CSV table of C-alpha atoms in Angstrom, one decimal:
chain,number,residue,atom,x,y,z
A,1,MET,CA,18.7,-29.0,-8.6
A,2,SER,CA,16.9,-31.9,-10.0
A,3,ASP,CA,13.5,-32.3,-11.1
A,4,SER,CA,12.6,-34.6,-8.2
A,5,ASP,CA,13.4,-32.0,-5.6
A,6,ASP,CA,10.9,-29.6,-7.1
A,7,LEU,CA,8.1,-32.0,-7.4
A,8,ASP,CA,8.8,-33.8,-4.1
A,9,MET,CA,8.2,-37.2,-5.7
A,10,GLU,CA,9.6,-39.0,-2.8
A,11,GLY,CA,6.6,-38.1,-0.5
A,12,GLY,CA,8.8,-36.1,1.9
A,13,GLU,CA,7.8,-32.9,3.4
A,14,SER,CA,9.4,-29.6,2.8
A,15,PRO,CA,11.5,-28.2,5.7
A,16,GLU,CA,9.0,-25.5,6.6
A,17,ALA,CA,6.1,-27.9,6.9
A,18,GLY,CA,8.1,-30.2,9.3
A,19,SER,CA,8.9,-27.6,11.8
A,20,SER,CA,5.2,-26.5,11.8
A,21,PHE,CA,4.1,-30.0,12.4
A,22,LYS,CA,6.6,-30.5,15.2
A,23,LYS,CA,5.4,-27.3,17.0
A,24,LYS,CA,1.9,-28.5,16.8
A,25,SER,CA,2.7,-32.0,18.0
A,26,ARG,CA,4.7,-30.5,20.9
A,27,LEU,CA,1.7,-28.3,21.9
A,28,VAL,CA,-0.7,-31.2,21.7
A,29,SER,CA,1.5,-33.4,23.9
A,30,ILE,CA,1.9,-30.5,26.6
A,31,LEU,CA,-1.8,-29.7,26.5
A,32,PRO,CA,-2.8,-32.6,28.9
A,33,THR,CA,-0.2,-31.6,31.4
A,34,ILE,CA,-1.4,-27.9,31.3
A,35,LEU,CA,-5.0,-29.1,31.9
A,36,LYS,CA,-4.1,-31.4,34.7
A,37,PHE,CA,-2.2,-28.7,36.6
A,38,THR,CA,-5.0,-26.2,36.0
A,39,ALA,CA,-7.6,-28.7,37.4
A,40,ILE,CA,-5.4,-29.3,40.4
A,41,GLY,CA,-5.0,-25.6,41.0
A,42,ILE,CA,-8.8,-25.1,40.8
A,43,ALA,CA,-9.4,-28.0,43.2
A,44,ALA,CA,-6.9,-26.5,45.6
A,45,VAL,CA,-8.7,-23.2,45.5
A,46,ILE,CA,-12.0,-24.8,46.2
A,47,PHE,CA,-10.6,-26.9,49.0
A,48,ILE,CA,-9.1,-23.8,50.7
A,49,VAL,CA,-12.2,-21.8,50.4
A,50,THR,CA,-14.4,-24.7,51.8
A,51,VAL,CA,-12.1,-25.1,54.8
A,52,SER,CA,-11.9,-21.4,55.5
A,53,VAL,CA,-15.8,-21.1,55.4
A,54,ILE,CA,-16.2,-24.0,57.8
A,55,THR,CA,-13.5,-22.6,60.1
A,56,VAL,CA,-15.2,-19.2,60.2
A,57,ASN,CA,-18.6,-20.7,60.9
A,58,VAL,CA,-17.3,-22.9,63.7
A,59,THR,CA,-15.4,-20.0,65.4
A,60,ARG,CA,-18.5,-17.7,65.2
A,61,THR,CA,-20.8,-20.2,66.8
A,62,GLU,CA,-18.4,-21.2,69.6
A,63,GLY,CA,-19.9,-19.0,72.1
A,64,ARG,CA,-23.6,-19.9,71.3
A,65,ALA,CA,-25.4,-22.5,73.3
A,66,GLN,CA,-26.1,-25.7,71.5
A,67,GLY,CA,-29.6,-27.1,71.7
A,68,ALA,CA,-30.4,-30.1,73.8
A,69,PRO,CA,-29.9,-33.4,71.9
A,70,ASP,CA,-33.1,-35.5,71.3
A,71,PRO,CA,-33.4,-38.0,74.2
A,72,MET,CA,-34.9,-40.7,71.9
A,73,SER,CA,-32.0,-40.4,69.3
A,74,PRO,CA,-30.2,-43.9,68.9
A,75,PHE,CA,-26.8,-42.0,68.7
A,76,ILE,CA,-26.9,-40.7,72.3
A,77,GLY,CA,-25.1,-42.7,74.9
A,78,THR,CA,-25.8,-42.6,78.6
A,79,GLN,CA,-26.5,-39.2,80.0
A,80,PRO,CA,-24.0,-37.7,82.5
A,81,ILE,CA,-25.2,-37.4,86.1
A,82,LEU,CA,-26.2,-33.7,86.5
A,83,GLN,CA,-26.7,-31.5,89.6
A,84,TRP,CA,-30.3,-30.0,89.8
A,85,PHE,CA,-31.4,-26.5,90.6
A,86,THR,CA,-34.9,-26.6,91.9
A,87,GLY,CA,-35.1,-23.0,93.3
A,88,ILE,CA,-37.6,-21.8,90.7
A,89,GLY,CA,-40.4,-23.6,92.4
A,90,THR,CA,-44.1,-23.5,91.2
A,91,ILE,CA,-45.0,-20.9,88.7
A,92,ASN,CA,-48.7,-20.1,88.0
A,93,THR,CA,-49.8,-17.9,85.1
A,94,GLN,CA,-52.2,-17.7,82.2
A,95,THR,CA,-51.6,-18.2,78.5
A,96,ARG,CA,-52.1,-15.4,76.0
A,97,ASP,CA,-55.2,-17.0,74.3
A,98,LEU,CA,-58.4,-15.0,73.9
A,99,VAL,CA,-60.0,-17.4,76.5
A,100,PRO,CA,-56.8,-17.9,78.7
A,101,HIS,CA,-55.8,-21.1,80.1
A,102,THR,CA,-54.1,-21.4,83.5
A,103,VAL,CA,-50.6,-22.8,83.4
A,104,SER,CA,-48.9,-24.4,86.4
A,105,VAL,CA,-45.2,-25.3,85.9
A,106,VAL,CA,-42.6,-26.8,88.1
A,107,MET,CA,-39.3,-26.8,86.3
A,108,GLN,CA,-35.8,-28.0,87.3
A,109,LEU,CA,-32.5,-26.9,85.6
A,110,GLY,CA,-29.7,-29.5,85.3
A,111,PHE,CA,-26.1,-28.3,85.3
A,112,ASP,CA,-22.8,-30.0,85.5
A,113,GLN,CA,-22.2,-31.9,88.7
A,114,GLY,CA,-19.7,-30.2,91.0
A,115,ASP,CA,-19.9,-26.9,89.2
A,116,GLN,CA,-20.0,-24.6,92.2
A,117,ALA,CA,-19.8,-21.5,90.1
A,118,ALA,CA,-23.0,-22.6,88.2
A,119,SER,CA,-24.7,-23.4,91.5
A,120,SER,CA,-23.9,-20.0,93.0
A,121,GLU,CA,-25.1,-18.1,89.8
A,122,LEU,CA,-28.3,-20.1,89.6
A,123,PHE,CA,-29.0,-19.5,93.3
A,124,GLY,CA,-28.2,-15.8,92.9
A,125,ARG,CA,-30.4,-15.4,89.8
A,126,GLN,CA,-33.3,-17.3,91.4
A,127,HIS,CA,-35.7,-14.4,91.2
A,128,GLU,CA,-34.8,-13.5,87.7
A,129,LEU,CA,-35.3,-17.2,86.7
A,130,ARG,CA,-38.7,-17.3,88.3
A,131,ASP,CA,-39.7,-14.0,86.5
A,132,PHE,CA,-38.4,-15.2,83.2
A,133,THR,CA,-40.3,-18.6,83.6
A,134,ARG,CA,-43.6,-16.7,84.4
A,135,ARG,CA,-43.2,-14.3,81.4
A,136,TYR,CA,-42.2,-17.1,79.2
A,137,PHE,CA,-45.1,-19.3,79.8
A,138,ALA,CA,-47.5,-16.2,79.8
A,139,SER,CA,-46.4,-15.3,76.2
A,140,LEU,CA,-47.4,-18.7,74.8
A,141,PHE,CA,-50.8,-20.1,73.6
A,142,ALA,CA,-52.4,-23.2,75.1
A,143,GLU,CA,-51.7,-25.0,71.7
A,144,ASP,CA,-47.9,-24.4,72.2
A,145,LEU,CA,-48.0,-26.2,75.6
A,146,ARG,CA,-49.2,-29.6,74.3
A,147,PRO,CA,-47.1,-32.7,75.5
A,148,GLU,CA,-45.7,-33.2,71.9
A,149,ASN,CA,-44.1,-29.8,72.1
A,150,GLU,CA,-42.2,-30.2,75.4
A,151,ALA,CA,-38.9,-31.1,73.7
A,152,ARG,CA,-39.0,-27.9,71.7
A,153,LEU,CA,-39.9,-26.0,74.8
A,154,ARG,CA,-37.1,-27.4,76.7
A,155,ARG,CA,-34.5,-26.5,73.9
A,156,GLU,CA,-35.9,-23.0,73.6
A,157,ILE,CA,-35.9,-22.3,77.3
A,158,MET,CA,-32.4,-23.7,77.7
A,159,ASP,CA,-31.1,-21.6,74.7
A,160,ILE,CA,-32.6,-18.4,76.2
A,161,LEU,CA,-31.2,-19.2,79.6
A,162,ASN,CA,-27.8,-19.9,78.4
A,163,THR,CA,-27.5,-16.9,76.1
A,164,ARG,CA,-29.4,-14.1,77.9
A,165,TYR,CA,-29.5,-14.8,81.6
A,166,LEU,CA,-26.5,-16.8,82.7
A,167,SER,CA,-22.9,-15.7,82.3
A,168,ASN,CA,-20.8,-18.6,83.9
A,169,ALA,CA,-23.4,-21.3,84.4
A,170,ARG,CA,-24.6,-23.6,81.6
A,171,VAL,CA,-27.9,-25.4,81.7
A,172,ARG,CA,-27.4,-28.9,80.3
A,173,MET,CA,-30.9,-30.2,80.7
A,174,ILE,CA,-34.4,-29.0,81.8
A,175,THR,CA,-37.1,-31.2,83.2
A,176,PHE,CA,-40.7,-30.4,84.0
A,177,GLU,CA,-41.9,-32.0,87.2
A,178,ARG,CA,-45.3,-30.4,86.3
A,179,LEU,CA,-46.7,-28.7,83.3
A,180,ASP,CA,-50.4,-28.4,83.7
A,181,VAL,CA,-52.5,-26.4,81.3
A,182,MET,CA,-56.1,-26.0,82.3
A,183,PRO,CA,-59.0,-23.9,80.7
A,184,VAL,CA,-60.4,-21.2,82.9
A,185,PHE,CA,-64.1,-21.6,83.5
């Protein structure tokens, strides 16, 4: 063995140091690949959970009635032609204020044109609808019946009718031919 081998004058590395360096460089070269696949796995899990949550929410709300769209919205096209149920007639009642106001309402219910099942059901539930309308308006305050609240009233009445009173028929629109609120003197 020569003196140059012991002192390592040539600047070379010992065999043990070279294998350690190769292991480290191999690990460093594999690390970005491992991180990439880990990130892809996490993104896939997030995507699957998001899609599952959205799907469950859509299927849960499938049977629930949707509110009426805002008629002033620029995204609404032409309204479909509806068939109208006018059998509720004029309802007169009083508000629940301390000093009650008299409310006089004539309301029509719009449903899909040609839907004979809806027409039959609405006619068959005519007395229930009249009673519901009377009780609904009697449960409100005069402040709730202001003209700027009519869109909210329509949506609320439509949701209640579609979810609690009607089984086959679906009310698509409600119009008030008359909605008068007058103080009692």
